[in-house]
PDB file of C-alpha atoms in Angstrom:
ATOM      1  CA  UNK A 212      37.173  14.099 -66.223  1.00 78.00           C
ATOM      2  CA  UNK A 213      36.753  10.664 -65.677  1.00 82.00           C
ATOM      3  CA  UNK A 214      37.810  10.832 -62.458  1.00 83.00           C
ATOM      4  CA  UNK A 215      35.439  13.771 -60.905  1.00 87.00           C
ATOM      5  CA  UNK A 216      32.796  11.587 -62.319  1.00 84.00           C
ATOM      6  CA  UNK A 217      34.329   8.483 -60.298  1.00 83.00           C
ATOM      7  CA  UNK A 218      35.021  10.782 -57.098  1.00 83.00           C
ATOM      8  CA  UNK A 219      31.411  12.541 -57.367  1.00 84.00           C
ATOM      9  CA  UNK A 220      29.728   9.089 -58.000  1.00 83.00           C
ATOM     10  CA  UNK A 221      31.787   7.560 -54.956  1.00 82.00           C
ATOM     11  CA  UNK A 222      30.934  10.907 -52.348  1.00 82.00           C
ATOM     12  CA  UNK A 223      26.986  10.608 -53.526  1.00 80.00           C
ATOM     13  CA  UNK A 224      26.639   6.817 -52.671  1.00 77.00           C
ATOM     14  CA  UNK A 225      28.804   7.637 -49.424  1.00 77.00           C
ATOM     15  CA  UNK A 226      25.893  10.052 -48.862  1.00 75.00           C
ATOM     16  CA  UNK A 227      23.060   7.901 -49.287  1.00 73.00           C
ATOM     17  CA  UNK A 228      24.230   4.899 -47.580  1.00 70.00           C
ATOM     18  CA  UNK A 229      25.319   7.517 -44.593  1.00 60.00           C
ATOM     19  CA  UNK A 230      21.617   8.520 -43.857  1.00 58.00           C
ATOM     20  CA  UNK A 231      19.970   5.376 -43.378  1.00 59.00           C
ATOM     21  CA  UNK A 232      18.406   4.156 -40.439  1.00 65.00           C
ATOM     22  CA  UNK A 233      18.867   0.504 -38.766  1.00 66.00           C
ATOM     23  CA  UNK A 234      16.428  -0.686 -36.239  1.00 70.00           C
ATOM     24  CA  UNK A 235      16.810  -3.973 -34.662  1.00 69.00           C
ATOM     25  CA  UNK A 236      14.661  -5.245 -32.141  1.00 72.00           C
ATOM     26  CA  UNK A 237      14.136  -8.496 -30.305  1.00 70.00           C
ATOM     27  CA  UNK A 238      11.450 -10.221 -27.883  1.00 73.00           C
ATOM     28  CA  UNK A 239      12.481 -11.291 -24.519  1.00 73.00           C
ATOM     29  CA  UNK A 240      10.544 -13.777 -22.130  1.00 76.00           C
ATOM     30  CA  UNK A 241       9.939 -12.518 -19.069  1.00 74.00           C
ATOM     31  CA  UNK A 242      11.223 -14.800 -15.792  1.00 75.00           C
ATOM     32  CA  UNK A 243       9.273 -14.422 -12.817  1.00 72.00           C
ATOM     33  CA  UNK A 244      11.356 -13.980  -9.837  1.00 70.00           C
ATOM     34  CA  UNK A 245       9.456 -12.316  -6.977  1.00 66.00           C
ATOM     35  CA  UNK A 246       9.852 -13.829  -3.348  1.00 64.00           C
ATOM     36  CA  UNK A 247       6.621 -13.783  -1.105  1.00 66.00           C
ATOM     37  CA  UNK A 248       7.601 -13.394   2.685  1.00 67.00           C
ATOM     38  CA  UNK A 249       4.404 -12.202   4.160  1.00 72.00           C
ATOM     39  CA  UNK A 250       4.608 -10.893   8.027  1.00 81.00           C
ATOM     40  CA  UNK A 251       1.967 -10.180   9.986  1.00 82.00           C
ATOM     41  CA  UNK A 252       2.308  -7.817  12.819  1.00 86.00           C
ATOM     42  CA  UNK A 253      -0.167  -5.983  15.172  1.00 88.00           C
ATOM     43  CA  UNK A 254      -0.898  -2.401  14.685  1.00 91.00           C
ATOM     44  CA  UNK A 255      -1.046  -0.490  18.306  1.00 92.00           C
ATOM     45  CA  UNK A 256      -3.197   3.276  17.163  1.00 93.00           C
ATOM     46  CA  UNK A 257      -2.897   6.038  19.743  1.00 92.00           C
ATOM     47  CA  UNK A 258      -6.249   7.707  20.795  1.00 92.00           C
ATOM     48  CA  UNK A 259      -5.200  10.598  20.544  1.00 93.00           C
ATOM     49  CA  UNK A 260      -4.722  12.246  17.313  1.00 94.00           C
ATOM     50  CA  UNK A 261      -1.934  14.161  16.677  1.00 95.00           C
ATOM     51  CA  UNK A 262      -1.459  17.567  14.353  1.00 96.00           C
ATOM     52  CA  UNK A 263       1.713  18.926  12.479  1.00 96.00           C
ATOM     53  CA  UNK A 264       2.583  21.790  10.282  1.00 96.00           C
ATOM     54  CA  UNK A 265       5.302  21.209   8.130  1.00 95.00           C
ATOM     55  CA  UNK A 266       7.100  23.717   5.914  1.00 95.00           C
ATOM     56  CA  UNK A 267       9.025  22.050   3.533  1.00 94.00           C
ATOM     57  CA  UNK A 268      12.476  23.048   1.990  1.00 90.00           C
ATOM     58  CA  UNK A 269      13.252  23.829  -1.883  1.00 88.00           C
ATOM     59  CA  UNK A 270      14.265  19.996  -1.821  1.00 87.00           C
ATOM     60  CA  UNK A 271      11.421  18.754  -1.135  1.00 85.00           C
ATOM     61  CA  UNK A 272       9.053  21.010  -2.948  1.00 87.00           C
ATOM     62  CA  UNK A 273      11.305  20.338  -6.446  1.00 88.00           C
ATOM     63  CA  UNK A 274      10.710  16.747  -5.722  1.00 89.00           C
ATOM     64  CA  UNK A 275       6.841  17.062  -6.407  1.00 89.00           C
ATOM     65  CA  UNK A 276       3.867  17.367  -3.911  1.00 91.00           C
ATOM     66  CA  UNK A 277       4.043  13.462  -3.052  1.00 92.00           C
ATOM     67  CA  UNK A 278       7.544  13.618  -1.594  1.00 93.00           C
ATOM     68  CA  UNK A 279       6.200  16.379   0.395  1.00 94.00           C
ATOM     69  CA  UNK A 280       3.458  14.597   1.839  1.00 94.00           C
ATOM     70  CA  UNK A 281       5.576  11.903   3.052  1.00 94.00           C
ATOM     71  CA  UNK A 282       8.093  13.968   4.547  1.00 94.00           C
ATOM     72  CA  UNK A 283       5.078  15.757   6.475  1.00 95.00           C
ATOM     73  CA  UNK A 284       4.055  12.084   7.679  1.00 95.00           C
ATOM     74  CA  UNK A 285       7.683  11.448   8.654  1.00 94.00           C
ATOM     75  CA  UNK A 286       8.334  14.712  10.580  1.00 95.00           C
ATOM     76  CA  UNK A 287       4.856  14.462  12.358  1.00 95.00           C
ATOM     77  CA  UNK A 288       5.401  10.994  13.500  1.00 94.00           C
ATOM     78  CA  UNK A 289       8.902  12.070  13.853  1.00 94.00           C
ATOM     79  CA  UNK A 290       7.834  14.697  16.260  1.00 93.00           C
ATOM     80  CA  UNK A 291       5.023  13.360  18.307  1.00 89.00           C
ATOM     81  CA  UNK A 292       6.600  10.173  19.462  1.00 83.00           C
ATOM     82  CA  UNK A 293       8.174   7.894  16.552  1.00 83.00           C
ATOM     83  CA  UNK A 294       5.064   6.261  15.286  1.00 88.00           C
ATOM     84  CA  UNK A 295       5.783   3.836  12.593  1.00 93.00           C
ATOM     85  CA  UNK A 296       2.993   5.040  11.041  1.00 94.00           C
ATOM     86  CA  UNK A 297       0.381   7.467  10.736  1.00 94.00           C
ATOM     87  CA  UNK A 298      -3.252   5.789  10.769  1.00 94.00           C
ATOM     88  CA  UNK A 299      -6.220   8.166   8.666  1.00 93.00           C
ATOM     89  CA  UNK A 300      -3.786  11.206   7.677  1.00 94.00           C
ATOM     90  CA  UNK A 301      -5.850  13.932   6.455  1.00 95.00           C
ATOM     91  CA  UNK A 302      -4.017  16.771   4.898  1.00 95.00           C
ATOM     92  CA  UNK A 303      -4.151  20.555   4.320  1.00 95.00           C
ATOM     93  CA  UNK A 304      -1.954  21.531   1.645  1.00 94.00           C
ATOM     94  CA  UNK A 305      -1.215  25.882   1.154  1.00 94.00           C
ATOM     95  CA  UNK A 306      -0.033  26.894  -1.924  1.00 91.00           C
ATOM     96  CA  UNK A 307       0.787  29.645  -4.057  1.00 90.00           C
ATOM     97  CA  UNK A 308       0.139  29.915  -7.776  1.00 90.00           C
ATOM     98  CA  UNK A 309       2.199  31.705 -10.255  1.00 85.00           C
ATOM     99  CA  UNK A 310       2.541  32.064 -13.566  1.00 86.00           C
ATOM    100  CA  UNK A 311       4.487  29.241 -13.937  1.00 86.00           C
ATOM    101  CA  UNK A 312       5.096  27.228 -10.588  1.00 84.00           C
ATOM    102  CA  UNK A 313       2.941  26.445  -7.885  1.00 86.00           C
ATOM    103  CA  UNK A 314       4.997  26.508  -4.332  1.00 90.00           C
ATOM    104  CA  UNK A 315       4.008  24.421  -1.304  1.00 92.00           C
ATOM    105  CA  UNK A 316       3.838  26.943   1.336  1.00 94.00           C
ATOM    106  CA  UNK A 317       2.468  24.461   3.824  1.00 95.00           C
ATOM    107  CA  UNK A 318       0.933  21.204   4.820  1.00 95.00           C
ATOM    108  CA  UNK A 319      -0.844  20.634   8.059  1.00 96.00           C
ATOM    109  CA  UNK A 320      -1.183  16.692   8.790  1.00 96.00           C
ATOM    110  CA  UNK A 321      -3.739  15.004  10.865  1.00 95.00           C
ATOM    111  CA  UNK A 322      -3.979  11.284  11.952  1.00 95.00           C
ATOM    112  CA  UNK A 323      -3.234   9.075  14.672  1.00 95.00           C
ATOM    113  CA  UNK A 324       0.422   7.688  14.990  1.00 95.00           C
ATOM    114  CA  UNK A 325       0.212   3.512  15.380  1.00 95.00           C
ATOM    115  CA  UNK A 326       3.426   1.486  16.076  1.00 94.00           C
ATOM    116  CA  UNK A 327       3.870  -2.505  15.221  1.00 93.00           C
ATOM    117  CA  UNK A 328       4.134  -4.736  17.507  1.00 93.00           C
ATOM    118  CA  UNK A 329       3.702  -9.117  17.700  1.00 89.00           C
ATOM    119  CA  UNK A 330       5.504  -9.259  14.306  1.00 88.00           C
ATOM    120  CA  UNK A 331       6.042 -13.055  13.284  1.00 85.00           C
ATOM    121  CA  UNK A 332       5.762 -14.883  10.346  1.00 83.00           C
ATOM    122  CA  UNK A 333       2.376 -15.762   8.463  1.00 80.00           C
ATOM    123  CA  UNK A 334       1.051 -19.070   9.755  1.00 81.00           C
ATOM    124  CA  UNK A 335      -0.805 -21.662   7.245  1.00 79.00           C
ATOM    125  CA  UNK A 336      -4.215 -20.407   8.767  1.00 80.00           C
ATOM    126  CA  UNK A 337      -3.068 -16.633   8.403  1.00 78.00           C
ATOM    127  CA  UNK A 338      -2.209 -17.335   4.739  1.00 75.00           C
ATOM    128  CA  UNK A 339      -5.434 -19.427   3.784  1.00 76.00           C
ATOM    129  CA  UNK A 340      -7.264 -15.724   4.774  1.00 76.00           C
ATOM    130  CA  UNK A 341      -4.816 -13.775   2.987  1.00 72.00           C
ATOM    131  CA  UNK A 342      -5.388 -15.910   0.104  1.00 72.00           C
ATOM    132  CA  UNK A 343      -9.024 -15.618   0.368  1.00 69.00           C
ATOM    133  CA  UNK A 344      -8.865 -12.237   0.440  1.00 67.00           C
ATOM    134  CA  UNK A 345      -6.751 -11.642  -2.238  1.00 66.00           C
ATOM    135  CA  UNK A 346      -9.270 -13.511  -4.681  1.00 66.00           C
ATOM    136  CA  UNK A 347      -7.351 -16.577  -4.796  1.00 63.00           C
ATOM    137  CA  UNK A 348      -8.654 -20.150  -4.414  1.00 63.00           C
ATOM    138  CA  UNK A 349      -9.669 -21.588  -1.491  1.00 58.00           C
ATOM    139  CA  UNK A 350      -7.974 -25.036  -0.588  1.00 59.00           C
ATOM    140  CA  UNK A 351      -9.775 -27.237   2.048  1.00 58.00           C
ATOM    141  CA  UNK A 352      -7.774 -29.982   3.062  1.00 58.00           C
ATOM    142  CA  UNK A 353      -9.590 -33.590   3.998  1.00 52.00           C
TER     143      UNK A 353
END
């Protein structure tokens, strides 16, 4: 008898103490480690504007309707020239709506395709602007 009592006592505090629930957490600084190497490059924009319809695969569509419109950008620069990149894209997106899902039939792309060119590293002058324009302080040297 004694020892049913002992051996249910034992399996009812292995229960308990089986159930419980540890959290441990801990605060972290945070180290700032980004590297600033600003360019600055000259943008070249066609005059003409270009047009593409692009049909995307099953890839594509699963990946959501941003990764489409970048992959219309990409195949319309793609195939009007290799633009670096397209300046003012306007789109026209055709889709289907089901019960579930909406499909990407479609997306027709407008803009004008603009390559870089001069690309060189930001001068003092060019990154007293960029400062200014950013909001920061403006340093005037005597």
């Amino acid at each position: 008898m004694k020892k049913q009592v002992l051996f249910a006592a034992a399996a009812a505090v292995m229960m308990l103490c089986s159930c419980s629930t540890i959290t441990h957490t801990a605060t972290t600084e945070g180290v700032d480690t980004e590297i600033y190497n600003r360019s600055n490059a000259a943008l070249d924009v066609a005059s003409k504007k270009i047009t593409y319809t692009y049909q995307p695969d099953a890839s594509h569509r699963r990946a959501g309707k941003k990764a489409v419109l970048r992959a219309a950008v990409a195949k319309a620069l793609e195939a009007n020239g290799d633009g670096d990149v397209l300046v003012a894209p306007q789109f026209e997106v055709k889709e289907t709506r089901g019960l579930f899902t909406t499909k990407i039939k479609y997306v027709t792309v407008k803009g004008y395709p603009a390559n870089y060119k001069n690309i060189h590293a930001t001068s003092a002058e060019e990154a007293q602007v960029v400062n200014i324009l950013d909001g920061g302080q403006v340093i005037i040297n005597k």
